[in-house]
Every structure is written in structure tokens, then in C-alpha cells.
Short mmCIF file of C-alpha atoms in Angstrom, two decimals:
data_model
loop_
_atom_site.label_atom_id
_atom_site.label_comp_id
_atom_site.label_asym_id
_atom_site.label_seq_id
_atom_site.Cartn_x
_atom_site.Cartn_y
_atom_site.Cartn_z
CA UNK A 175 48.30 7.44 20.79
CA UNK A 176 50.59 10.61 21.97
CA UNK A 177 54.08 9.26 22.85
CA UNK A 178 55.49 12.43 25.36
CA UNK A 179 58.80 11.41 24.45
CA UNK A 180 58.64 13.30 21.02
CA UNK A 181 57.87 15.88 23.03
CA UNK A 182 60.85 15.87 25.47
CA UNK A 183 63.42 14.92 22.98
CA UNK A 184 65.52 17.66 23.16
CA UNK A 185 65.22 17.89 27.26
CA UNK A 186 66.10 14.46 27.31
CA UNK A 187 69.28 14.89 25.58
CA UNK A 188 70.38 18.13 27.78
CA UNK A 189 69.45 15.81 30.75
CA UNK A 190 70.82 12.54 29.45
CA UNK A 191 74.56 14.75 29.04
CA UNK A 192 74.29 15.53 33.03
CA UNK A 193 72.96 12.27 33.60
CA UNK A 194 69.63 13.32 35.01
CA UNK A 195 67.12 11.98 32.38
CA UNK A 196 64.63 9.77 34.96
CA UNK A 197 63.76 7.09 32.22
CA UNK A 198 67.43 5.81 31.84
CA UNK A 199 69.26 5.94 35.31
CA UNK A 200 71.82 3.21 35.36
CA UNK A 201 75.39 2.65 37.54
CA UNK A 202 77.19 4.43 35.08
CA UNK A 203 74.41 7.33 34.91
CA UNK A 204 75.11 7.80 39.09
CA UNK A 205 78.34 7.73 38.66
CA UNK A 206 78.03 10.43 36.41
CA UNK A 207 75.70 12.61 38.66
CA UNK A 208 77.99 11.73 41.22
CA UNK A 209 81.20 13.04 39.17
CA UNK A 210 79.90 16.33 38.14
CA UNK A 211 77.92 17.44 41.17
CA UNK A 212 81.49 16.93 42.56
CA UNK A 213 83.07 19.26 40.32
CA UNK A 214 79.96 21.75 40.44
CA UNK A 215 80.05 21.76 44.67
CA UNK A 216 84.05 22.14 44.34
CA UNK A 217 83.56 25.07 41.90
CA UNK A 218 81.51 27.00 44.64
CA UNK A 219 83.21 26.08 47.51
CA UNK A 220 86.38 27.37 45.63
CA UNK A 221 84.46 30.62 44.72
CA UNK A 222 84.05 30.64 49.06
CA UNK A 223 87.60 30.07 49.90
CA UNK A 224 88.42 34.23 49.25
CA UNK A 225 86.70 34.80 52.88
CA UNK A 226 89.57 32.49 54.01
CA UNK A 227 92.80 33.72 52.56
CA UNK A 228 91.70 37.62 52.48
CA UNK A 229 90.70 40.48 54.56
CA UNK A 230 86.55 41.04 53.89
CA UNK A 231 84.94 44.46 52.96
CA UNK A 232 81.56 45.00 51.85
CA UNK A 233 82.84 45.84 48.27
CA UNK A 234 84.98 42.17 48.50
CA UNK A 235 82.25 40.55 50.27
CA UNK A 236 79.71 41.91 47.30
CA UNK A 237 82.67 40.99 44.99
CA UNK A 238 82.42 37.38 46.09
CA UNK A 239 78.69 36.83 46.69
CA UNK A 240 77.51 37.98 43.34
CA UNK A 241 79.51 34.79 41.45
CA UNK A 242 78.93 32.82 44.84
CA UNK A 243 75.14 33.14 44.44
CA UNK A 244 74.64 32.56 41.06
CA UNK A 245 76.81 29.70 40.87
CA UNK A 246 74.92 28.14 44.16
CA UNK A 247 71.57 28.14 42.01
CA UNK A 248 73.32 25.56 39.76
CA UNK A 249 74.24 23.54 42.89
CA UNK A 250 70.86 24.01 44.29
CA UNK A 251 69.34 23.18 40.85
CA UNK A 252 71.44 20.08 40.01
CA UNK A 253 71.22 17.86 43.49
CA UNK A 254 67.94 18.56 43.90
CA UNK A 255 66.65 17.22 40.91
CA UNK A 256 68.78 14.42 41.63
CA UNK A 257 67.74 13.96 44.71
CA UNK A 258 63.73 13.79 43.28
CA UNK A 259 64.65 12.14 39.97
CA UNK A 260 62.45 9.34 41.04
CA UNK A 261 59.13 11.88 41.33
CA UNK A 262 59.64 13.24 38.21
CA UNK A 263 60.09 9.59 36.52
CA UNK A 264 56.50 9.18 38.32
CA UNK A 265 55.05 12.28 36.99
CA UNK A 266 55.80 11.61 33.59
CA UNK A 267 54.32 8.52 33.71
CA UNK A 268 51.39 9.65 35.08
CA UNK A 269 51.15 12.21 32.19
CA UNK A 270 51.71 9.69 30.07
CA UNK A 271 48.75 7.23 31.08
CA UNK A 272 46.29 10.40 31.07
CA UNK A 273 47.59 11.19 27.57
CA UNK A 274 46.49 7.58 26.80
CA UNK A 275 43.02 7.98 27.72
CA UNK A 276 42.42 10.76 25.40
CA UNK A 277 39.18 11.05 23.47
CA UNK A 278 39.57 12.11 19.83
CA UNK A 279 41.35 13.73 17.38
CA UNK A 280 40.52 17.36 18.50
CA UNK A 281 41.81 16.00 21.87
CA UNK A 282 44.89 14.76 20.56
CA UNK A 283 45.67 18.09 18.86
CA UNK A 284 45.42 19.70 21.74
CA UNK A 285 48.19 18.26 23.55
CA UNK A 286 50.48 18.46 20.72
CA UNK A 287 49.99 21.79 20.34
CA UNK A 288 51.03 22.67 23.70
CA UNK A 289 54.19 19.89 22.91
CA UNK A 290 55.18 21.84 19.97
CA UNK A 291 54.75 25.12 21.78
CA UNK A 292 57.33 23.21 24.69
CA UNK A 293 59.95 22.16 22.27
CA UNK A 294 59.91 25.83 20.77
CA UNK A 295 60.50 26.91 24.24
CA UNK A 296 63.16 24.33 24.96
CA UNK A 297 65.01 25.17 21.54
CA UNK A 298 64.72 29.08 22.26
CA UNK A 299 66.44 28.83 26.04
CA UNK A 300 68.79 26.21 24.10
CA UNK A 301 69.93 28.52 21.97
CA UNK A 302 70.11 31.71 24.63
CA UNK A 303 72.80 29.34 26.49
CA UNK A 304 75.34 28.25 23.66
CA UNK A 305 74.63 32.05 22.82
CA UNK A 306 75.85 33.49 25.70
CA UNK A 307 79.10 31.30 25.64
CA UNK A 308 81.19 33.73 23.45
CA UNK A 309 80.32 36.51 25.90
CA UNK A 310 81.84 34.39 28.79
CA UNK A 311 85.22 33.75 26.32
CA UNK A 312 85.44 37.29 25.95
CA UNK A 313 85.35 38.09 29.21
CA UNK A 314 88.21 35.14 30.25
CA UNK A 315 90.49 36.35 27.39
CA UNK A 316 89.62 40.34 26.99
CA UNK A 317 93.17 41.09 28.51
CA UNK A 318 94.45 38.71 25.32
CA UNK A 319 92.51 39.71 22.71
CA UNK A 320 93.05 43.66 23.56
CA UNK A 321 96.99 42.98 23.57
CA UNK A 322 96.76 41.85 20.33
CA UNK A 323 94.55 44.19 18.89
CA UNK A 324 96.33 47.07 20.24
CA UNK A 325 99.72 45.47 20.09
CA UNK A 326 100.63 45.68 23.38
CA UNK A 327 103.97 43.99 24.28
CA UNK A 328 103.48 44.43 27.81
CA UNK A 329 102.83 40.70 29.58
CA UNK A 330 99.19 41.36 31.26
CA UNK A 331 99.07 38.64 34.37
CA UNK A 332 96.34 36.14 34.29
CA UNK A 333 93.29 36.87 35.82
CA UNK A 334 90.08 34.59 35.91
CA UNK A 335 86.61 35.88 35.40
CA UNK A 336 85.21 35.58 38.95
CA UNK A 337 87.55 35.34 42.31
CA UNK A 338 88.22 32.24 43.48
CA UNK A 339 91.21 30.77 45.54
CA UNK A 340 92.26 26.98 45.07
CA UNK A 341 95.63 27.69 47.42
CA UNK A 342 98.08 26.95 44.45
CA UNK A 343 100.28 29.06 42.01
CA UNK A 344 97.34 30.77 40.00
CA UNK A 345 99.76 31.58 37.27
CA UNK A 346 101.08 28.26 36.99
CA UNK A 347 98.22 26.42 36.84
CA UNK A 348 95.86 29.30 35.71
CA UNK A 349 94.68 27.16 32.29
CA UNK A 350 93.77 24.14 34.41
CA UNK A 351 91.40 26.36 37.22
CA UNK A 352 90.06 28.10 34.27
CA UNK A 353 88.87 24.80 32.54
CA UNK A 354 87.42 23.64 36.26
CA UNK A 355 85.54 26.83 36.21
CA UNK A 356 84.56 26.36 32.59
CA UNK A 357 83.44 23.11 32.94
CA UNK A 358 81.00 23.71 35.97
CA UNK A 359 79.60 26.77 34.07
CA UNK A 360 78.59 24.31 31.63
CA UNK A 361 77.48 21.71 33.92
CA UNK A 362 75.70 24.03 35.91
CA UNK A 363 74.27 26.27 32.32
CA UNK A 364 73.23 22.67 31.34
CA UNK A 365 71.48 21.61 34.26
CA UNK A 366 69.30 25.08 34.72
CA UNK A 367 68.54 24.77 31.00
CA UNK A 368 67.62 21.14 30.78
CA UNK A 369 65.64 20.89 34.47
CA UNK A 370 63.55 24.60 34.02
CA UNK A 371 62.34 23.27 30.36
CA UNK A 372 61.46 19.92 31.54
CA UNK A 373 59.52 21.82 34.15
CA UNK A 374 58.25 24.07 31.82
CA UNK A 375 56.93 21.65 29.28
CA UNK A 376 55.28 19.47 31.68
CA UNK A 377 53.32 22.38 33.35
CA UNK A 378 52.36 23.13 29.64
CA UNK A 379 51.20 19.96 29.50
CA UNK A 380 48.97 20.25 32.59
CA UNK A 381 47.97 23.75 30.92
CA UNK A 382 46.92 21.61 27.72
CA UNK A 383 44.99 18.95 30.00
CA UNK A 384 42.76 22.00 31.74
CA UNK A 385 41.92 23.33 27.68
CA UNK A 386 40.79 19.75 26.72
CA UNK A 387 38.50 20.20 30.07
CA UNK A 388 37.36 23.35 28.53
CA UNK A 389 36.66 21.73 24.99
CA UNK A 390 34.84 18.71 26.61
CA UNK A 391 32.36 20.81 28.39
CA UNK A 392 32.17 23.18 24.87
CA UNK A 393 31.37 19.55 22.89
CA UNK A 394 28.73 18.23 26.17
CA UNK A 395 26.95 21.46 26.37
CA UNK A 396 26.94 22.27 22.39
CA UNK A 397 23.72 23.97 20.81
CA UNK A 398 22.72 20.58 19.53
CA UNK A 399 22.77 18.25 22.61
CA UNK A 400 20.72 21.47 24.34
CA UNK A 401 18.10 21.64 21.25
CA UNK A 402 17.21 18.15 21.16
CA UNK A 403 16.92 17.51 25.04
CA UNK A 404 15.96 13.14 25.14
CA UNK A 405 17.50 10.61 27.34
CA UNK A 406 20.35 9.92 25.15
CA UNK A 407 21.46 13.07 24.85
CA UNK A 408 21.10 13.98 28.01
CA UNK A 409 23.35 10.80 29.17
CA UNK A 410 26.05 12.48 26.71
CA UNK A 411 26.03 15.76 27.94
CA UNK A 412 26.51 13.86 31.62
CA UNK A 413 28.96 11.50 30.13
CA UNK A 414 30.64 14.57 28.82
CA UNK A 415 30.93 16.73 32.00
CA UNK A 416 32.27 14.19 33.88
CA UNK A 417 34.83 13.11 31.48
CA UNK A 418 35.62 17.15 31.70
CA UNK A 419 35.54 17.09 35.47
CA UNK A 420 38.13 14.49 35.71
CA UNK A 421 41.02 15.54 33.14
CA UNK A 422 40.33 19.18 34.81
CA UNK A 423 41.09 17.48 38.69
CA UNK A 424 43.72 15.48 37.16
CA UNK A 425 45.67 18.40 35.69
CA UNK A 426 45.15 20.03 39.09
CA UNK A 427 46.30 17.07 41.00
CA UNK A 428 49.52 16.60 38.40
CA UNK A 429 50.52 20.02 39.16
CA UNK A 430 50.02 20.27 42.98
CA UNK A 431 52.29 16.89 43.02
CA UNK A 432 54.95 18.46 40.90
CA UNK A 433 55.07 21.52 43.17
CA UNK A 434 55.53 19.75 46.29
CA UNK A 435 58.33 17.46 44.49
CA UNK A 436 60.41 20.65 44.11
CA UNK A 437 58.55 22.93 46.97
CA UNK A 438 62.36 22.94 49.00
CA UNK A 439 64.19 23.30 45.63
CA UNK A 440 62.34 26.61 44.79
CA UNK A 441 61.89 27.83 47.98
CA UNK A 442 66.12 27.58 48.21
CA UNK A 443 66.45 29.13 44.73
CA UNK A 444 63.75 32.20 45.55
CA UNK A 445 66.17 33.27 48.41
CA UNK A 446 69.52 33.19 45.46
CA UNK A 447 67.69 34.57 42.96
CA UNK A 448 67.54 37.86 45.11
CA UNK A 449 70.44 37.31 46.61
CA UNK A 450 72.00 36.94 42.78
CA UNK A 451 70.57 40.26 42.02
CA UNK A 452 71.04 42.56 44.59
CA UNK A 453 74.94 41.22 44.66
CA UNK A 454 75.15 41.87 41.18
CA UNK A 455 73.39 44.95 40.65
CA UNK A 456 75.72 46.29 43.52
CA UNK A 457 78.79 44.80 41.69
CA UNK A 458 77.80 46.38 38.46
CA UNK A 459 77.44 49.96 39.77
CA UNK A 460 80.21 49.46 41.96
CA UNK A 461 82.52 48.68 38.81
CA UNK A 462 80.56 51.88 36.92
CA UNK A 463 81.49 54.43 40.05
CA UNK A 464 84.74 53.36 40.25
CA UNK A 465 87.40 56.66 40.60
CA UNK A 466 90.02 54.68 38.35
CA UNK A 467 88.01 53.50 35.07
CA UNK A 468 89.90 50.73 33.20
CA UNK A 469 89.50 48.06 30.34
CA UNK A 470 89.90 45.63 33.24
CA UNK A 471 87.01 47.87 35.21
CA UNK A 472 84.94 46.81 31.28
CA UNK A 473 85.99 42.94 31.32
CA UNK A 474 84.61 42.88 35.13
CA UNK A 475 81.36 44.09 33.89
CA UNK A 476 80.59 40.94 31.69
CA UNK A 477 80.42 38.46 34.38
CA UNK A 478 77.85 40.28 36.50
CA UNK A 479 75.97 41.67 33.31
CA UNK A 480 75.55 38.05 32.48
CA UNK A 481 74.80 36.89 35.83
CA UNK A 482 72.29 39.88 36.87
CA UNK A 483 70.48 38.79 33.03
CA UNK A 484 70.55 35.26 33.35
CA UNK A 485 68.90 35.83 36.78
CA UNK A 486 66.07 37.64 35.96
CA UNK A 487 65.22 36.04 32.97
CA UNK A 488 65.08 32.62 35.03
CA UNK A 489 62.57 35.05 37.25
CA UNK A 490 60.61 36.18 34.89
CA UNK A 491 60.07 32.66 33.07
CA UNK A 492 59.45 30.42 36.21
CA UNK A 493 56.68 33.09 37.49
CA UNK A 494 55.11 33.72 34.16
CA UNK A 495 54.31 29.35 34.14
CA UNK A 496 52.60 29.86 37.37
CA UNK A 497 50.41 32.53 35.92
CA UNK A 498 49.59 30.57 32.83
CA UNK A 499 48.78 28.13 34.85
CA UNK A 500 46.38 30.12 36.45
CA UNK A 501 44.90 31.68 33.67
CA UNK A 502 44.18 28.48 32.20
CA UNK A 503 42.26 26.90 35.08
CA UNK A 504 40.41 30.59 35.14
CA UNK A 505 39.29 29.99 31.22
CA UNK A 506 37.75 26.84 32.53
CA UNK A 507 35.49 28.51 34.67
CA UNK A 508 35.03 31.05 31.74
CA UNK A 509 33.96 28.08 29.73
CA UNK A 510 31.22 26.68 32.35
CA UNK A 511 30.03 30.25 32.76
CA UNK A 512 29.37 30.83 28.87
CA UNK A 513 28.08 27.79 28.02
CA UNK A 514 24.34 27.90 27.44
CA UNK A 515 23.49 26.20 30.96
CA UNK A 516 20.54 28.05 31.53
CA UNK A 517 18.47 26.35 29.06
CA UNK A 518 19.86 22.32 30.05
CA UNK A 519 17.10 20.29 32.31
CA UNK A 520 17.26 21.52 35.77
CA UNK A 521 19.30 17.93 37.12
CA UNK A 522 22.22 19.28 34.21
CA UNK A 523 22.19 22.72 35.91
CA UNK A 524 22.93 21.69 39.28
CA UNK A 525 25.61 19.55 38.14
CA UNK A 526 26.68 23.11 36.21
CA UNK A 527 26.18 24.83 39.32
CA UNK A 528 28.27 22.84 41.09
CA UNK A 529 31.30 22.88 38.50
CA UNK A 530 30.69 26.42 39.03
CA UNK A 531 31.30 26.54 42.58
CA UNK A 532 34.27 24.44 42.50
CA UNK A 533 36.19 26.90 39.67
CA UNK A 534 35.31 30.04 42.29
CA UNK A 535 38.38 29.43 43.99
CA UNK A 536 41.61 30.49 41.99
CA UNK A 537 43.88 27.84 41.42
CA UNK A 538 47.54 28.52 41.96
CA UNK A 539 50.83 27.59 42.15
CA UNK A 540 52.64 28.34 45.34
CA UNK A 541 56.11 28.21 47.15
CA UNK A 542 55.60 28.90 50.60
CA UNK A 543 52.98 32.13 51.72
CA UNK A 544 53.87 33.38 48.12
CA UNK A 545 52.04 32.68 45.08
CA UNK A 546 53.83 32.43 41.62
CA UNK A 547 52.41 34.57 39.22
CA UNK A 548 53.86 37.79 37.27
CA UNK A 549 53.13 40.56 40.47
CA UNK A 550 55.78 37.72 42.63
CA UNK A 551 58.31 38.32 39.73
CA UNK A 552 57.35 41.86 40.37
CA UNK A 553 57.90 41.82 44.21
CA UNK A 554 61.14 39.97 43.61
CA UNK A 555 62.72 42.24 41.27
CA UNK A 556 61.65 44.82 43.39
CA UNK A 557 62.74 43.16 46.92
CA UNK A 558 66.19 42.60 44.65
CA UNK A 559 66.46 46.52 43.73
CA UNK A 560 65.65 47.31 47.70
CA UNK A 561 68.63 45.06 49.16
CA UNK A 562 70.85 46.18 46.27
CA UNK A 563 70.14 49.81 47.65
CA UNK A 564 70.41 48.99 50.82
CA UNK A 565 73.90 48.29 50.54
CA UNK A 566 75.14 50.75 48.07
CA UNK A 567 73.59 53.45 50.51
CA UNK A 568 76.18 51.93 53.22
CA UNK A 569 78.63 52.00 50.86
#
């Protein structure tokens, strides 16, 4: 018996420190979600209160959407898998009970495979975040550290990472709005890590549950059921097929429930995403084409380096899952089709025939009109680079 909690140990402890892991919600666990989607909404709506207190450019207006964006996919992220934490406890469960009903050992292997390949996944992203930590210090204490390098007497005054106005004495009270900001970075660097891999390994799940389809109609239709055609064996290769035609619908029906659990979430986070980027990229070269080039100009940079990166990569990862999961559902077909049907009694070929019609139709994942797959990462980076020119040609 497969117990998916070895295989979500490490998501459950980035979920269990936000207080999102579904199996173990308690008072104190709301509380918690409560607490820190307080300070993670305050954190943006701080980021928001510029417009308020100063006089709004493009170039400020860019200046403040390209934190304001990025930040508001944590936001987005974070409530929303709150809000749907009771789907997800479902989901798992229903993995779980299919994971139960496995066959054999070949079966078994299977799924942990595509476990193992999740928790490599999960550790990799893991490690990217705590990673990209120091690059964030830098760029809150550059002014610092180059004093002190360079021996600079001169008092530098304090400036934070990413505007924001809180409508107190920044100086006084810089150290305490800096560990606010801190804090929801990591809340909201938590969250993104912690929800996308949970997502991630349970679609690889789903993606292991349409290859043990694939194997069951491999072990049904093998050269020695098909040589030695007599009633038994010809209840086997039925018995076989259908066992393969119902882990493949399951896998299918597992991930069309999971998309419409989180069809509003990713439909909200498709529209920041570009946002993210095009605000970013214009930041970047604004900061590069800027008449009076400083160290200050450099520390700027980080934040919407790391931003603009972060993006993307979060891009590139949730549309490459849709395609696997698409290519996987497509090798099932592949399967059926080279599989020596031809020679089965005619009854077995219809029943081929009519797996075969049912695996015509591409499966896919889909938010909205657009289907996720590695030419919609395309059109997004590209829809990103057209807004982004769009307003550095007004510039």
C-alpha cells in the first residue's frame, strides 16, 4: 500500500508553516491563516498607498506596479488556496483511495516513481527560494555594505527595497517596515513555493495514473494473451482493458476537478503574471537608460531582476505541467495504437476501436479560452514583451 504522505512530506511542512496543509486545519491553524494573510494584504495595500501621498507619472506608476503586481500574486496565491483548502483535502483523498486499488508491484513502482520525481521537484524550487534570500539582503543593505567597503563616512539615508508609504517617520521606524516587508516576502515566497509544488506533484500523480493505463493495456494485449486466444484469456485481456479504461478516466476526472478548484485562482494570476512582467521589464530598462547612472540606479535593479525571474520561471513551470499532462494522455493513445490489436478476436477490436476513438480528442488543461501548454507560456511571454513596449515607446 502507497501512503501519498511520503510523498508530500516536504509540501506539507512548507504548508503546515503558513497554516495551509488541508489534513490538519484546527482553531489555531485559522487563526494562523487569518494572521498572516493579514500581514500579506497590509504589505500590498502599503505598496498602493504611493498613488495617495504622491504625484503619479508613468515612470512612478511603473515604479509602483512592478512590486505591486508581484506581491499581489502572493495575495492572490495565499487566500485562494485558503479559500479551497477543503477541495484539495478532497482531492487528495481521492488520490489516495485510487492509489489503494492498485494492481501489482509494477503498478506500485509506477507511482513512486513519479513521487520521487515530485519531491525532487519540491526540494529543487525549495532550494531556488532560501537561494534567492541573500540577493534580497543585498539589495535592502547595498547602501551599508558599500559604505563599509569603501569607507564612506558619509550617513546614506534609509531607503527600502520597493516604495511603499505606511504615513509614519520612515527613518524612525525604517527597521520595523523593513521586517513587515520581510516577513510577507517570506509568507508570500512560502506560500507560492509550497501551493505550486503541491499542485505540481499531484498533477504528476495524475500523469503517473494515465502511464499505469498505458502499462495495463501493454500487460492485456501482450504477445502471449494474443497467441493463445481461449476463453480465459480472452476474459483477461477484457478484464485488463477495463481496469485500463478506468484509472485512465479517473486520472482525467482528478485533473478536470483540480482545475476547476483553482480555475478563478489562475485565471487572476495569468492577468499578474503579465502584468508582473511588462512592469518589470519596463522598470529594469528604465533604471538601465537612466541619464544619471548610480550604485543606487544598481541596488534598484535587484528587486525587479528578481521579480521579472521569479515571474517567468513560475510561467514557464505551471505551463510546462499542462503540457505533460497532455503528452501523457497522448502516449496512451500511442499505446492502444501500437499494441498488436489487429490480430485480437474481432469483439476485442471493437472494444480497441472504441478506446481509440475516445483518445482522438486531445486532452488538456485549460484556464478560460486558453489552453496551458508550452506555446501559452510562449504567448504570455510574448503578450508581456508587447505591453512592456508599449509603454516604453510612450515613454
Amino acid at each position: 500500500m502507497i501512503r501519498l504522505e511520503t510523498h508530500f512530506n516536504l509540501n506539507r511542512i512548507l504548508l503546515l508553516a503558513i497554516g495551509l496543509w488541508p489534513y490538519q486545519q484546527s482553531n489555531f491553524t485559522r487563526l494562523q491563516f487569518i494572521f498572516l494573510s493579514t500581514i500579506l494584504t497590509s504589505s500590498l495595500i502599503f505598496q498602493c498607498t504611493p498613488f495617495i501621498s504622491q504625484k503619479c507619472t508613468l515612470d512612478f506608476v511603473a515604479k509602483i506596479l512592478s512590486s505591486v503586481s508581484f506581491f499581489a500574486l502572493f495575495v492572490i496565491k495565499y487566500n485562494m488556496f485558503g479559500i479551497n483548502i477543503e477541495a484539495v483535502k478532497d482531492l487528495l483523498e481521492q488520490l489516495q483511495l485510487i492509489c489503494n486499488e492498485l494492481k501489482d508491484k509494477n503498478e506500485f513502482a509506477i507511482i513512486n516513481e513519479y513521487g520521487c520525481s515530485a519531491r525532487r521537484c519540491t526540494a529543487a524550487l525549495t532550494i531556488c527560494a532560501i537561494c534567492s534570500l541573500p540577493a534580497l539582503i543585498v539589495a535592502q543593505f547595498w547602501s551599508s555594505i558599500l559604505n563599509n567597503v569603501l569607507s564612506i563616512n558619509v550617513s546614506q539615508p534609509y531607503r527600502l527595497p520597493i516604495p511603499m508609504e505606511y504615513f509614519v517617520d520612515q527613518e524612525k521606524y525604517f527597521y520595523w517596515i523593513l521586517l513587515h516587508l520581510n516577513i510577507s516576502f517570506c509568507i508570500g515566497a512560502t506560500a507560492m513555493v509550497g501551493i505550486g509544488t503541491t499542485f505540481l506533484a499531484y498533477y504528476q500523480h495524475t500523469c503517473g495514473m494515465f502511464k499505469i493505463a498505458s502499462y495495463r493495456i501493454k500487460h492485456a494485449m501482450s504477445n502471449n494473451m494474443l497467441q493463445n486466444i481461449n476463453f480465459q484469456n480472452e476474459l483477461l485481456i477484457f478484464e485488463g482493458l477495463i481496469w485500463a479504461v478506468d484509472i485512465h478516466r479517473q486520472a482525467m476526472r482528478l485533473t478536470k476537478h483540480l482545475q476547476s478548484s483553482i480555475q478563478s485562482m489562475m485565471f487572476c494570476i495569468i492577468v499578474f503574471v503579465v502584468a508582473s512582467v511588462s512592469f518589470n521589464l519596463y522598470r529594469i530598462f528604465q533604471i538601465i537608460h537612466a541619464d544619471d547612472i548610480s550604485l543606487n540606479n544598481v541596488k534598484e535593479l535587484i528587486m525587479p531582476i528578481i521579480c521579472a525571474t521569479i515571474t517567468v520561471l513560475y510561467m514557464f513551470l505551471s505551463s510546462y505541467i499542462g503540457q505533460y499532462v497532455t503528452d501523457h494522455n497522448h502516449n496512451v493513445f500511442v499505446t492502444v495504437y501500437n499494441v498488436r490489436w489487429y490480430i485480437a478476436p474481432l469483439h476485442i477490436q471493437r472494444m480497441i476501436l472504441f478506446v481509440l476513438q475516445r483518445e482522438s480528442k486531445d486532452f488538456v488543461l485549460t484556464v478560460g479560452l486558453f489552453v496551458v501548454s508550452i506555446e501559452f507560456f510562449a504567448t504570455l511571454v510574448k503578450t508581456s514583451v508587447s505591453y512592456f513596449t508599449v509603454m516604453y515607446s510612450t515613454k
